[in-house]
């Protein structure tokens, strides 16, 4: 079963705008990761944030984590048409084998 | 570093047939995972190998599904007596023992269609 939900399910923006996606989860976690998937292809790892971290940056990506609310957000700044993809958050539980539990994803469309 | 590869990329089969998929992880990655993804959903965990040992299996993995990693390198996922509900993308991922051990590197997937 899915760990949680991404919000919104779909997002359509213009190039240059920022895109924010949210993720909620249900159980205590060791880490939370964001992945990108271009249509019908494999997943590409974007960023990992551990349960004791609150914010992390990587290039145009900013991820926050609020363990008290069991939620995370992914911000993509100055979006490009090439950012068009589905974005998934995935959580790894404490003490597990790091198997990932994915949400249903946010489909982002960036228009030139 | 050639990445995770999966073969075949696409498979069409008739209901009741057996199919086998192969995954070649990144070399020296000792952890290997299989996931299944249906249209519009996120991937769902199926099973996990550490070296050649299968350490966890999801309840999604019915007795028609079997996975192996005989020498701790490549892995195979077999589905016997396929059903239309097995139609999905089957994704393989690997991760290293140390360093970025929590990051999983995914292959391109095998898309299965059961007619």
mmCIF file of N, CA and C in Angstrom, chain B residues 22-32 34 49-53 68-76 92-94:
data_model
loop_
_atom_site.group_PDB
_atom_site.id
_atom_site.type_symbol
_atom_site.label_atom_id
_atom_site.label_comp_id
_atom_site.label_asym_id
_atom_site.label_seq_id
_atom_site.Cartn_x
_atom_site.Cartn_y
_atom_site.Cartn_z
ATOM 1 N N UNK B 22 15.165 -9.963 -16.296
ATOM 2 C CA UNK B 22 16.513 -9.936 -15.735
ATOM 3 C C UNK B 22 16.888 -8.514 -15.345
ATOM 4 N N UNK B 23 17.646 -8.409 -14.265
ATOM 5 C CA UNK B 23 18.181 -7.129 -13.806
ATOM 6 C C UNK B 23 19.672 -7.281 -13.538
ATOM 7 N N UNK B 24 20.451 -6.392 -14.103
ATOM 8 C CA UNK B 24 21.885 -6.325 -13.814
ATOM 9 C C UNK B 24 22.145 -5.040 -13.034
ATOM 10 N N UNK B 25 22.489 -5.159 -11.767
ATOM 11 C CA UNK B 25 22.701 -3.953 -10.956
ATOM 12 C C UNK B 25 24.036 -3.301 -11.287
ATOM 13 N N UNK B 26 24.242 -2.148 -10.706
ATOM 14 C CA UNK B 26 25.552 -1.508 -10.804
ATOM 15 C C UNK B 26 26.571 -2.426 -10.118
ATOM 16 N N UNK B 27 27.690 -2.594 -10.762
ATOM 17 C CA UNK B 27 28.677 -3.545 -10.235
ATOM 18 C C UNK B 27 29.093 -3.143 -8.816
ATOM 19 N N UNK B 28 29.238 -4.123 -7.982
ATOM 20 C CA UNK B 28 29.634 -3.952 -6.582
ATOM 21 C C UNK B 28 28.515 -3.424 -5.695
ATOM 22 N N UNK B 29 27.333 -3.212 -6.242
ATOM 23 C CA UNK B 29 26.188 -2.918 -5.389
ATOM 24 C C UNK B 29 25.688 -4.238 -4.822
ATOM 25 N N UNK B 30 25.660 -4.345 -3.501
ATOM 26 C CA UNK B 30 25.262 -5.624 -2.920
ATOM 27 C C UNK B 30 23.772 -5.697 -2.634
ATOM 28 N N UNK B 31 23.080 -4.572 -2.719
ATOM 29 C CA UNK B 31 21.645 -4.564 -2.425
ATOM 30 C C UNK B 31 20.848 -4.408 -3.715
ATOM 31 N N UNK B 32 19.818 -5.212 -3.845
ATOM 32 C CA UNK B 32 19.011 -5.187 -5.056
ATOM 33 C C UNK B 32 17.543 -5.278 -4.673
ATOM 34 N N UNK B 34 13.319 -5.115 -6.179
ATOM 35 C CA UNK B 34 12.342 -5.155 -7.261
ATOM 36 C C UNK B 34 11.093 -4.397 -6.805
ATOM 37 N N UNK B 49 17.078 -8.111 -1.977
ATOM 38 C CA UNK B 49 18.219 -9.018 -1.833
ATOM 39 C C UNK B 49 19.405 -8.261 -1.248
ATOM 40 N N UNK B 50 20.076 -8.900 -0.339
ATOM 41 C CA UNK B 50 21.393 -8.430 0.087
ATOM 42 C C UNK B 50 22.366 -9.539 -0.302
ATOM 43 N N UNK B 51 23.239 -9.222 -1.228
ATOM 44 C CA UNK B 51 24.042 -10.260 -1.888
ATOM 45 C C UNK B 51 23.095 -11.294 -2.486
ATOM 46 N N UNK B 52 23.273 -12.570 -2.176
ATOM 47 C CA UNK B 52 22.391 -13.572 -2.787
ATOM 48 C C UNK B 52 21.177 -13.905 -1.924
ATOM 49 N N UNK B 53 21.122 -13.350 -0.727
ATOM 50 C CA UNK B 53 20.049 -13.684 0.202
ATOM 51 C C UNK B 53 18.819 -12.791 -0.024
ATOM 52 N N UNK B 68 15.252 -14.486 -7.834
ATOM 53 C CA UNK B 68 16.526 -15.084 -7.446
ATOM 54 C C UNK B 68 17.654 -14.125 -7.712
ATOM 55 N N UNK B 69 18.727 -14.335 -6.984
ATOM 56 C CA UNK B 69 19.971 -13.609 -7.246
ATOM 57 C C UNK B 69 21.103 -14.584 -6.921
ATOM 58 N N UNK B 70 21.304 -15.543 -7.809
ATOM 59 C CA UNK B 70 22.107 -16.727 -7.484
ATOM 60 C C UNK B 70 23.547 -16.461 -7.057
ATOM 61 N N UNK B 71 24.202 -15.515 -7.617
ATOM 62 C CA UNK B 71 25.599 -15.287 -7.260
ATOM 63 C C UNK B 71 25.805 -13.895 -6.687
ATOM 64 N N UNK B 72 24.730 -13.302 -6.270
ATOM 65 C CA UNK B 72 24.846 -11.970 -5.704
ATOM 66 C C UNK B 72 25.126 -10.898 -6.731
ATOM 67 N N UNK B 73 24.940 -11.244 -8.019
ATOM 68 C CA UNK B 73 25.153 -10.213 -9.038
ATOM 69 C C UNK B 73 23.824 -9.894 -9.698
ATOM 70 N N UNK B 74 23.532 -10.491 -10.865
ATOM 71 C CA UNK B 74 22.268 -10.208 -11.533
ATOM 72 C C UNK B 74 21.126 -10.906 -10.802
ATOM 73 N N UNK B 75 19.915 -10.470 -11.096
ATOM 74 C CA UNK B 75 18.730 -11.060 -10.488
ATOM 75 C C UNK B 75 17.702 -11.350 -11.574
ATOM 76 N N UNK B 76 16.872 -12.341 -11.317
ATOM 77 C CA UNK B 76 15.749 -12.637 -12.214
ATOM 78 C C UNK B 76 14.453 -12.611 -11.423
ATOM 79 N N UNK B 92 13.743 -2.456 -11.290
ATOM 80 C CA UNK B 92 14.818 -2.989 -10.457
ATOM 81 C C UNK B 92 15.680 -1.817 -9.993
ATOM 82 N N UNK B 93 16.181 -1.904 -8.790
ATOM 83 C CA UNK B 93 17.055 -0.865 -8.267
ATOM 84 C C UNK B 93 18.181 -1.518 -7.474
ATOM 85 N N UNK B 94 19.300 -0.830 -7.388
ATOM 86 C CA UNK B 94 20.397 -1.338 -6.568
ATOM 87 C C UNK B 94 20.983 -0.205 -5.748
#
